[in-house]
Short mmCIF file of C-alpha atoms and ligand atoms in Angstrom, two decimals:
data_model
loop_
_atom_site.label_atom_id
_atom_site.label_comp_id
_atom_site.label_asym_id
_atom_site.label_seq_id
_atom_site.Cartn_x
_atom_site.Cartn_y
_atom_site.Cartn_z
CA UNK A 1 22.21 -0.02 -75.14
CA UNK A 2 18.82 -1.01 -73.52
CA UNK A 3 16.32 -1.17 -76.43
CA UNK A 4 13.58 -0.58 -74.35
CA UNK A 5 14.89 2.47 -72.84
CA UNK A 6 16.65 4.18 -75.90
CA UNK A 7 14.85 7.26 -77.23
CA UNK A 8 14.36 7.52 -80.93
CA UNK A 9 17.92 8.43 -82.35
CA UNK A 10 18.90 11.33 -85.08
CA UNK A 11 22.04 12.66 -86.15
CA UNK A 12 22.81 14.83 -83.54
CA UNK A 13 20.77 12.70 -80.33
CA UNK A 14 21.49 9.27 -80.71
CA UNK A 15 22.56 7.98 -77.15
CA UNK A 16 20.56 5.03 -75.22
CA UNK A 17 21.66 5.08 -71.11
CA UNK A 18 23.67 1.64 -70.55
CA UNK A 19 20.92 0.02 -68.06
CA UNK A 20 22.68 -2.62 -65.83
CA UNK A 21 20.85 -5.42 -65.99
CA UNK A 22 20.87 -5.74 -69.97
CA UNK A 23 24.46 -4.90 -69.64
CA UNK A 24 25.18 -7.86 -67.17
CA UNK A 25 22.78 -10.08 -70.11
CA UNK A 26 25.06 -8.98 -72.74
CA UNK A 27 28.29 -9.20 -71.28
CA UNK A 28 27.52 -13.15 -70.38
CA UNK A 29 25.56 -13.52 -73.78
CA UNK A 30 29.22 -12.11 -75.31
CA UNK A 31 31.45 -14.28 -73.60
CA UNK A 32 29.30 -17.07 -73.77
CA UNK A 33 29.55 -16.81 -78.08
CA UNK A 34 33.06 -16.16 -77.94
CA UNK A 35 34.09 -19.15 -75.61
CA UNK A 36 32.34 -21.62 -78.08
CA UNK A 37 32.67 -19.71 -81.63
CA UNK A 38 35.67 -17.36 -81.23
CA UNK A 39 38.34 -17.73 -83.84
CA UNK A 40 41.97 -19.81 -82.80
CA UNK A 41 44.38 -17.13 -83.87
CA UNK A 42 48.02 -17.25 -83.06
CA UNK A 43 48.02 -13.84 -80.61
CA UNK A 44 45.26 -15.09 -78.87
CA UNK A 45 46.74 -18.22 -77.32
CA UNK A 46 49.50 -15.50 -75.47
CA UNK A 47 49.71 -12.95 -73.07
CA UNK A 48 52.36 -11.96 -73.69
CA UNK A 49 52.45 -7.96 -73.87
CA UNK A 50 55.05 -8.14 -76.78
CA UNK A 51 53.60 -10.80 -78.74
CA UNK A 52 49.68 -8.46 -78.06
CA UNK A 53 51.76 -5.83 -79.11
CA UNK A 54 53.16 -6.78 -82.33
CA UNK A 55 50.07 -8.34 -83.61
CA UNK A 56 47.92 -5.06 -82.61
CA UNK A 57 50.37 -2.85 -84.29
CA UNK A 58 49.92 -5.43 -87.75
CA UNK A 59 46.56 -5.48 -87.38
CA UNK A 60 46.08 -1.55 -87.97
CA UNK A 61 44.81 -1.09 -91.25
CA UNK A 62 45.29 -5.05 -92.24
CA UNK A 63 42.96 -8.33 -92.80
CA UNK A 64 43.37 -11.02 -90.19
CA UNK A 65 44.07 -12.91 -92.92
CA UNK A 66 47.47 -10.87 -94.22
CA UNK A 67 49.05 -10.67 -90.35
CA UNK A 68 48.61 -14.71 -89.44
CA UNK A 69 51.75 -15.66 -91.15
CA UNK A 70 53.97 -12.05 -90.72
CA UNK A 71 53.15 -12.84 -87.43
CA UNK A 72 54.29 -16.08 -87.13
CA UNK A 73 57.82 -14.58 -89.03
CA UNK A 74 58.18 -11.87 -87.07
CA UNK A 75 58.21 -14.06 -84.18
CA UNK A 76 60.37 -16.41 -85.21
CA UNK A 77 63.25 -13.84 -85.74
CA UNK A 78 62.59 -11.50 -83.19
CA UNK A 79 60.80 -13.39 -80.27
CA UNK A 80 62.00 -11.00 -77.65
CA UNK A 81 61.65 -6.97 -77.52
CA UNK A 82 65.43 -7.16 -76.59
CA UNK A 83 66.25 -9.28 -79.91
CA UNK A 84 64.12 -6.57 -82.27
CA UNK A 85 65.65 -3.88 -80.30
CA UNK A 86 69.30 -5.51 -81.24
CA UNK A 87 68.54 -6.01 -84.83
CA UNK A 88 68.77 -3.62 -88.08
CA UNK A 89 66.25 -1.16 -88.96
CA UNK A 90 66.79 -2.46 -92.36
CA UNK A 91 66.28 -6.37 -91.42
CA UNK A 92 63.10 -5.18 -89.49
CA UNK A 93 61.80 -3.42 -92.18
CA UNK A 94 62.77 -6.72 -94.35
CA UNK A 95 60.39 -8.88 -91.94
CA UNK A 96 57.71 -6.16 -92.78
CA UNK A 97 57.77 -5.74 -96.21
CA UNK A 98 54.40 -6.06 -98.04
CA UNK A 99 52.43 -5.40 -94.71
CA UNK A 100 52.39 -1.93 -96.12
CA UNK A 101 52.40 1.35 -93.92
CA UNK A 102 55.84 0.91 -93.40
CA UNK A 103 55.95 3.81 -90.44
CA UNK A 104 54.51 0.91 -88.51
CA UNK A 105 57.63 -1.02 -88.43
CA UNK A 106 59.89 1.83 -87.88
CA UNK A 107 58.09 2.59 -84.56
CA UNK A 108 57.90 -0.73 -83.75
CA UNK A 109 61.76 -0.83 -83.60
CA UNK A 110 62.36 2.38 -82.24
CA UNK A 111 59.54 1.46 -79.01
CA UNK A 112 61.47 -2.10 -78.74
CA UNK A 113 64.59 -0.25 -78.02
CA UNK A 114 63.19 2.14 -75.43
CA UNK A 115 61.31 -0.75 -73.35
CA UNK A 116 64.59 -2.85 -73.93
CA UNK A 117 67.53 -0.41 -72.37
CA UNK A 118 65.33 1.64 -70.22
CA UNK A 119 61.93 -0.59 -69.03
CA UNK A 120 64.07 -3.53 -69.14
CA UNK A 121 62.24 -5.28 -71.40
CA UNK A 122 58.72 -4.85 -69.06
CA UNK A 123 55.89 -2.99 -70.80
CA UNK A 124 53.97 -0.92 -68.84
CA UNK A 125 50.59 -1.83 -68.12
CA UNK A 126 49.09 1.90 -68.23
CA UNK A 127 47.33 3.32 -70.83
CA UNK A 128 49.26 6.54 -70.57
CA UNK A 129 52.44 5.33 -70.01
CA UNK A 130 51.66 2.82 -73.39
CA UNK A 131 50.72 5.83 -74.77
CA UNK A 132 54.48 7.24 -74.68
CA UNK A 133 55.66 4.67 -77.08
CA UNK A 134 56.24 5.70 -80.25
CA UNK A 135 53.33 4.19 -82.96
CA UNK A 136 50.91 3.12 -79.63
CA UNK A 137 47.72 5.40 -79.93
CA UNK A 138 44.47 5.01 -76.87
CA UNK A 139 43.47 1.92 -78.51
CA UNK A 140 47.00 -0.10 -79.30
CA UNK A 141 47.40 0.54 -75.42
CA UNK A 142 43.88 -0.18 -74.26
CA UNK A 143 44.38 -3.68 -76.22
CA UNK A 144 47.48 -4.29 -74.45
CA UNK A 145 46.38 -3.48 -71.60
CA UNK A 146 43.53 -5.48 -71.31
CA UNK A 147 44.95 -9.00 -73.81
CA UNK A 148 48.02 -8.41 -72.18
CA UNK A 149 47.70 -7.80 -68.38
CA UNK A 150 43.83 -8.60 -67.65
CA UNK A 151 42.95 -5.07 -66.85
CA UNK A 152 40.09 -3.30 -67.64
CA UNK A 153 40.60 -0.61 -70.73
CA UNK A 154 37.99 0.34 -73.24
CA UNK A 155 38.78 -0.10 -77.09
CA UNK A 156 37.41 1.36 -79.89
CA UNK A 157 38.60 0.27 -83.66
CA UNK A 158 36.93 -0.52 -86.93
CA UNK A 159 34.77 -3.46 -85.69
CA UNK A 160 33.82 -2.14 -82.52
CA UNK A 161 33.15 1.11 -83.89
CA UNK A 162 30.57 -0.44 -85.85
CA UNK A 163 29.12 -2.38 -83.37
CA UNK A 164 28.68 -0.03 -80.57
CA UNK A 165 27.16 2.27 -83.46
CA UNK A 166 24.42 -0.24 -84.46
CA UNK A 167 23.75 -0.93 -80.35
CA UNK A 168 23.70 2.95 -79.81
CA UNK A 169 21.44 3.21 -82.97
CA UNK A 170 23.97 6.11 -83.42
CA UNK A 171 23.68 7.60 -86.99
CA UNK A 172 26.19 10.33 -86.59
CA UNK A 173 29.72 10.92 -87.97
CA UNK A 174 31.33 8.11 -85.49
CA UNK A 175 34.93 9.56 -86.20
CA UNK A 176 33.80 13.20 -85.20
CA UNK A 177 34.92 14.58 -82.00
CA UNK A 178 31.78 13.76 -81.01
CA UNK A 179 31.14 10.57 -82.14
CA UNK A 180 34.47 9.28 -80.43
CA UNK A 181 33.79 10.92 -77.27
CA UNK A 182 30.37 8.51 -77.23
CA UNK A 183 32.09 5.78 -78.63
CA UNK A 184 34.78 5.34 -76.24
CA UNK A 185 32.74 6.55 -72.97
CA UNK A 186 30.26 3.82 -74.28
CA UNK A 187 33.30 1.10 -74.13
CA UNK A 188 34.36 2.39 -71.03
CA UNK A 189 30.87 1.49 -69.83
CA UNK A 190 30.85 -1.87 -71.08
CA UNK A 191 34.15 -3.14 -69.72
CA UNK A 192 33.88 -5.21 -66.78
CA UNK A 193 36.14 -5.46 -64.22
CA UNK A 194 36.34 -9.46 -64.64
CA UNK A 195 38.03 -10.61 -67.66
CA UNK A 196 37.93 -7.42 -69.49
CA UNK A 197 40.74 -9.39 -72.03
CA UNK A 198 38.41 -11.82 -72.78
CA UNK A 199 35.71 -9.56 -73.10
CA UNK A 200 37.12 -7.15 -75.35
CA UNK A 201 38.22 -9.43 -77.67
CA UNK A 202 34.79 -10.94 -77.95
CA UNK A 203 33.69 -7.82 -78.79
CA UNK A 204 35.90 -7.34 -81.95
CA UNK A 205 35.07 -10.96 -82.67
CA UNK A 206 31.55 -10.16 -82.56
CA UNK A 207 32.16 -7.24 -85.07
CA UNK A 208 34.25 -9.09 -87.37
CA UNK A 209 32.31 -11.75 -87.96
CA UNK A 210 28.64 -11.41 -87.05
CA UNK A 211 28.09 -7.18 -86.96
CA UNK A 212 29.54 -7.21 -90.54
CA UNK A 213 30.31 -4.31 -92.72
CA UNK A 214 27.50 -5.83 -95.30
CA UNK A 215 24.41 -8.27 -94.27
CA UNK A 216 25.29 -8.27 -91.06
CA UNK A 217 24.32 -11.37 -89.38
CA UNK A 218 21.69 -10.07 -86.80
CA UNK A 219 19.52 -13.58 -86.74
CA UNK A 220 23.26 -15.33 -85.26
CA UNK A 221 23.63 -12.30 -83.10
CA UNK A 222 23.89 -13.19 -78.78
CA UNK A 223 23.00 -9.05 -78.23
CA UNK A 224 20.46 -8.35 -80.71
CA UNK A 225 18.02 -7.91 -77.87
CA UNK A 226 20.42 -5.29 -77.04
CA UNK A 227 20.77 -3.58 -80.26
CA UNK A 228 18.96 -0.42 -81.14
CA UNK A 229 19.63 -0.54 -84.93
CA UNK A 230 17.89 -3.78 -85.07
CA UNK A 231 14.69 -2.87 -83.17
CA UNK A 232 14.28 -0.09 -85.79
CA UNK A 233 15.74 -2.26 -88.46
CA UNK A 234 18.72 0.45 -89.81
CA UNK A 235 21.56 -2.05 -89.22
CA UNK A 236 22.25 -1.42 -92.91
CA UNK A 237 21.89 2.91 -92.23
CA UNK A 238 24.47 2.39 -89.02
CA UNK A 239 26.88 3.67 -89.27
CA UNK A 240 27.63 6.70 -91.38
CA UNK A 241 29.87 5.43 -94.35
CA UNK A 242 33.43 7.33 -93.67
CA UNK A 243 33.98 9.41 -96.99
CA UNK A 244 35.80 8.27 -99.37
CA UNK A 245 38.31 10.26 -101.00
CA UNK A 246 38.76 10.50 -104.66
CA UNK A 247 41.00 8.64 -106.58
CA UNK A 248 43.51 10.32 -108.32
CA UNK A 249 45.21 8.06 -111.47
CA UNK A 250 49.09 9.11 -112.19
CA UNK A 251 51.61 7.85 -114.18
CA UNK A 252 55.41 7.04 -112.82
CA UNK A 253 58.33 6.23 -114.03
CA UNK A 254 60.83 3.26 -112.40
CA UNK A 255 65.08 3.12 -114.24
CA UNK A 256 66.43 -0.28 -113.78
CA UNK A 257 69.92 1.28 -114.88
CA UNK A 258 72.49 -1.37 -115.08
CA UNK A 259 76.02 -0.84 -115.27
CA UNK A 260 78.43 -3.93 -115.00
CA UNK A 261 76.18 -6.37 -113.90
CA UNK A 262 75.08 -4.03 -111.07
CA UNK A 263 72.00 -1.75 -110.45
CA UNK A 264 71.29 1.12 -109.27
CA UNK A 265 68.77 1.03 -105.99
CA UNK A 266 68.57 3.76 -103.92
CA UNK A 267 67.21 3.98 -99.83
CA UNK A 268 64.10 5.89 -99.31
CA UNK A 269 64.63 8.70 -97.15
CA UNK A 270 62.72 9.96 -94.18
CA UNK A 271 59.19 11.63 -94.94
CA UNK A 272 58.94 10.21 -98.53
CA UNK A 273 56.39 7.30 -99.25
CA UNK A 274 57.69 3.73 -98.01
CA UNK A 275 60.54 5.57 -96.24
CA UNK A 276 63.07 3.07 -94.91
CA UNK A 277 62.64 0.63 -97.96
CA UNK A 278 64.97 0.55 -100.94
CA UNK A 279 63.81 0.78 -104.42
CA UNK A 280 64.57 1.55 -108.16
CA UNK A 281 64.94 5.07 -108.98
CA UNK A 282 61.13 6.13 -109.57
CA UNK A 283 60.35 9.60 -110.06
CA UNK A 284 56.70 11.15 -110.93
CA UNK A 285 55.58 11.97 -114.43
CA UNK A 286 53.84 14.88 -116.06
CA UNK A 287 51.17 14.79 -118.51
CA UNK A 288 54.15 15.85 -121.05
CA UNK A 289 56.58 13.67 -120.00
CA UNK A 290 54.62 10.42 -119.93
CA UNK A 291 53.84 11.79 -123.82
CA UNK A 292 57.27 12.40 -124.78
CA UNK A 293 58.08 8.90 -122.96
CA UNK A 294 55.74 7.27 -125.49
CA UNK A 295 56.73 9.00 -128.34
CA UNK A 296 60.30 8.69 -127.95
CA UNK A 297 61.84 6.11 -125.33
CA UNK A 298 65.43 8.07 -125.52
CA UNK A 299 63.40 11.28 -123.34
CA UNK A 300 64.05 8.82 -120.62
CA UNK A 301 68.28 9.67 -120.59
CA UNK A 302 67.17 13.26 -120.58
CA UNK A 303 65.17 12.92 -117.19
CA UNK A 304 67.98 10.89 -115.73
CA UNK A 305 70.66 13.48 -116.46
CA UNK A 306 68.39 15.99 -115.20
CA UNK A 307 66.97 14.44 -111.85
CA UNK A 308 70.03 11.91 -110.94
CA UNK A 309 73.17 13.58 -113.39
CA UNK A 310 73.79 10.51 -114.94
CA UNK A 311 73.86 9.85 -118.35
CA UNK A 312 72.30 6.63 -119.74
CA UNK A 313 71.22 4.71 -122.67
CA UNK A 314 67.48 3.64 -122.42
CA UNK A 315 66.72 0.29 -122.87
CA UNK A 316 62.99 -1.37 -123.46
CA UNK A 317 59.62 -0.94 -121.26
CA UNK A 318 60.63 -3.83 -119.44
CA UNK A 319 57.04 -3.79 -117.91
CA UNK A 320 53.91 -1.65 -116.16
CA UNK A 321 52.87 -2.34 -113.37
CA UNK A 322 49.28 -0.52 -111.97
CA UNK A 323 48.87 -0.14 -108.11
CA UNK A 324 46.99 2.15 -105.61
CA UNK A 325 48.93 4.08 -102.80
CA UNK A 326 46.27 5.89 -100.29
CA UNK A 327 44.16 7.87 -102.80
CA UNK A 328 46.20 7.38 -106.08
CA UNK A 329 45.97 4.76 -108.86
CA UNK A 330 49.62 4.57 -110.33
CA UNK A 331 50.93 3.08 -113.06
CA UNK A 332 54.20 2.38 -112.91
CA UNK A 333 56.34 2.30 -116.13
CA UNK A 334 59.64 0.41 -115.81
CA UNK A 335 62.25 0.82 -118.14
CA UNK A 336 65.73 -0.80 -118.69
CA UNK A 337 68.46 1.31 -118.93
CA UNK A 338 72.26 0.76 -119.02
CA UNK A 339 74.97 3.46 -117.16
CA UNK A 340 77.53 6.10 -119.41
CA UNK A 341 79.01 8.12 -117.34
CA UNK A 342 78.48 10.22 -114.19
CA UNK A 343 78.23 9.39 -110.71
CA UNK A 344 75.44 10.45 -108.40
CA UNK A 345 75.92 12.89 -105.77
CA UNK A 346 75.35 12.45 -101.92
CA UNK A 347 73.04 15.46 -102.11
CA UNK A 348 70.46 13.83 -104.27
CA UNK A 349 70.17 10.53 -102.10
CA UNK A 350 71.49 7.40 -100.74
CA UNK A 351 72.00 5.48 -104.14
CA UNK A 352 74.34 2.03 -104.39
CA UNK A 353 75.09 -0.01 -107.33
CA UNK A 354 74.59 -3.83 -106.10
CA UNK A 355 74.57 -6.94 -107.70
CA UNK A 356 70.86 -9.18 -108.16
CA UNK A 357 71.32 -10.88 -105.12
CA UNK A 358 72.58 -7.73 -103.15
CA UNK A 359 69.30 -5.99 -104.31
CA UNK A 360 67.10 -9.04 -103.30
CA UNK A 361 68.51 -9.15 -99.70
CA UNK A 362 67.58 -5.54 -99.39
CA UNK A 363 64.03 -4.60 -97.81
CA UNK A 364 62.13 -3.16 -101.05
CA UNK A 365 59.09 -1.40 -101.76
CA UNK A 366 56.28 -4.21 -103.26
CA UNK A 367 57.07 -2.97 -106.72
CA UNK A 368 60.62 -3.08 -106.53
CA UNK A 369 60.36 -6.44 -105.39
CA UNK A 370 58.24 -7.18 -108.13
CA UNK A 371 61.01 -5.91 -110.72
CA UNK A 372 63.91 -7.56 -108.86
CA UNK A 373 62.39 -10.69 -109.48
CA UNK A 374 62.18 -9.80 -113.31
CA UNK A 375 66.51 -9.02 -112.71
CA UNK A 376 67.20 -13.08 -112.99
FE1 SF4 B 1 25.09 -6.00 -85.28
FE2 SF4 B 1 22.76 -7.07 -85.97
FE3 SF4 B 1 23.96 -7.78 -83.69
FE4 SF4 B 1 22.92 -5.36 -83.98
S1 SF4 B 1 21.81 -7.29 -83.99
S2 SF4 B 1 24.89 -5.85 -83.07
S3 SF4 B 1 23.34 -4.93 -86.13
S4 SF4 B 1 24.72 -8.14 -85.76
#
């Protein structure tokens, strides 16, 4: 942390001892930005450990930007863990679609109705005990903790991560065992006893906005006196890029079978992708079957009758739609289709037939929103 006393860093030595004088100049210089340049965003004007909670648990994996007005929904619906707890997974999972990582929301519920019958609606204030809830990992609970109930907890996520890398000068693998066992005895360091709320958030703050990614903004910065990848100038070295996997393109194939002004949807199950959401029947394709597709439409009633045992007539490409799910690129092929005969058994899924506005109240997956709206 101390510039002056950090020894030159490498992969495998890269820590600086916290000394506590610079650490009592950065804390104030910290706060002091934050009082006069953080951000007005709607969680922060709350303590509220259910409203911390719901906004940490949107902000994993998600822009500031995305969450403000879910937030702001979710609220309005479900303003107290006892009303989520009372409501439908499937209208909770309405209020969450096209946040994405769906898992999310199904925790969420499934937490609201343990602190609602047996905490009595009171979260805990201890990391551990936050810990038990179901989607709350060490730094969902240190958050809470500390936003929540003004106790001390150290956090470590994206932005801090990079920020305490950059102070550290450390130029290891920072999501390594290793790496997090600095990282987060480094935070636990930092964290005073007095306001640690305030303070943590004004260290995220500080990472979102000034201790960028990119061109990080080290002339604006209140701790570059602090900060051991700007004395040796490697703020753009710091820290190790996380690898990125490779993207893998495939091709998929969406039915919008109709049969008496009804479609066919069917309710993701548990352990498939976007579990919990409802969607058109989708299946993957082959190399040969997206061929035969192209070359002859009708191939499409043979993989119905196969995968579903209905038989159908296929309709048109109604339209393609190209997306990315974790590390594949997919392009999605929609077809109409219109019912024979056969009826599909329990065994291969929870299918209904429903009318437009049926499949429109449902929660759906982004692309099967994106084709109910082409049902009208
Ligand atoms: Fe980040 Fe630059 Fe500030 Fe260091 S000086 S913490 S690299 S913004």
């Amino acid at each position: 942390m101390c510039a002056a006393r950090a020894k030159s860093s490498s992969p495998t030595t890269p820590v600086a001892a916290l000394d506590p004088a610079v650490a009592q100049k950065f804390r104030k210089s910290l706060k002091a930005r934050y009082a006069r340049y953080g951000r007005n965003l709607p969680w922060r004007e709350t303590q509220d450990p259910y409203h911390c909670w719901i906004s940490e648990i949107m902000l994993q994996q998600t822009t500031v930007v995305a969450v403000v007005p879910y937030f702001d929904r979710f609220l309005t619906r479900f303003p107290t863990v006892h009303e989520l707890a009372a409501a439908e997974e499937a209208e909770v999972m309405r209020y969450w679609e096209g946040l994405g990582y769906y898992s999310r929301a199904r925790n969420i519920h499934k937490a609201a109705k343990h602190v609602s019958a047996e905490l009595n609606g009171a979260f805990p204030n201890l990391v551990d005990k936050l810990q038990e809830l179901p989607g709350i990992g060490r730094y969902t609970a240190g958050a809470i903790r500390s936003f929540a109930f003004d106790l001390p907890a150290p956090i470590v996520e994206a932005n801090t991560l990079r920020l305490y890398c950059r102070l550290l000068g450390f130029d290891g693998d920072p999501r390594a065992r290793e790496g997090q066992n600095r990282l987060w005895s480094f935070a636990e360091e930092l964290v005073p006893a007095n306001q640690p709320g305030k303070f943590n958030q004004a260290l995220m703050e500080l990472g979102a906005v000034v201790c960028t990614p990119t061109n990080p903004k080290c002339s604006e910065c209140p701790v570059s006196f602090a900060c051991q990848a700007f004395v040796t100038g490697r703020q753009t070295e710091i820290p190790l890029p996380a690898v990125r996997p490779v993207v893998t393109a495939v091709t998929e194939l969406s039915a919008i079978v109709r049969r008496a002004g009804q479609y066919l949807v069917y309710h993701r199950a548990h352990g498939e992708r976007w579990a919990g959401l409802w969607d058109f029947p989708r299946f993957p394709l082959d190399e040969s079957l997206v061929k035969a597709l192209k070359r002859h439409p009708a191939s499409l009633e043979k993989i119905l009758a196969e995968r579903l045992g209905i038989q159908i007539v296929a309709g048109d490409l109604l339209t393609e739609i190209c997306h990315s799910v974790t590390r594949y690129r997919i392009t999605l092929r929609a077809f109409q289709c219109e019912h024979l005969t056969g009826e599909i058994s329990e065994s291969v899924g929870e299918y209904r037939w429903l009318d437009a506005d049926e499949v429109h109240a449902l929660p759906l997956s982004v692309t099967g929103r994106k084709l109910a709206k082409l049902l009208k």
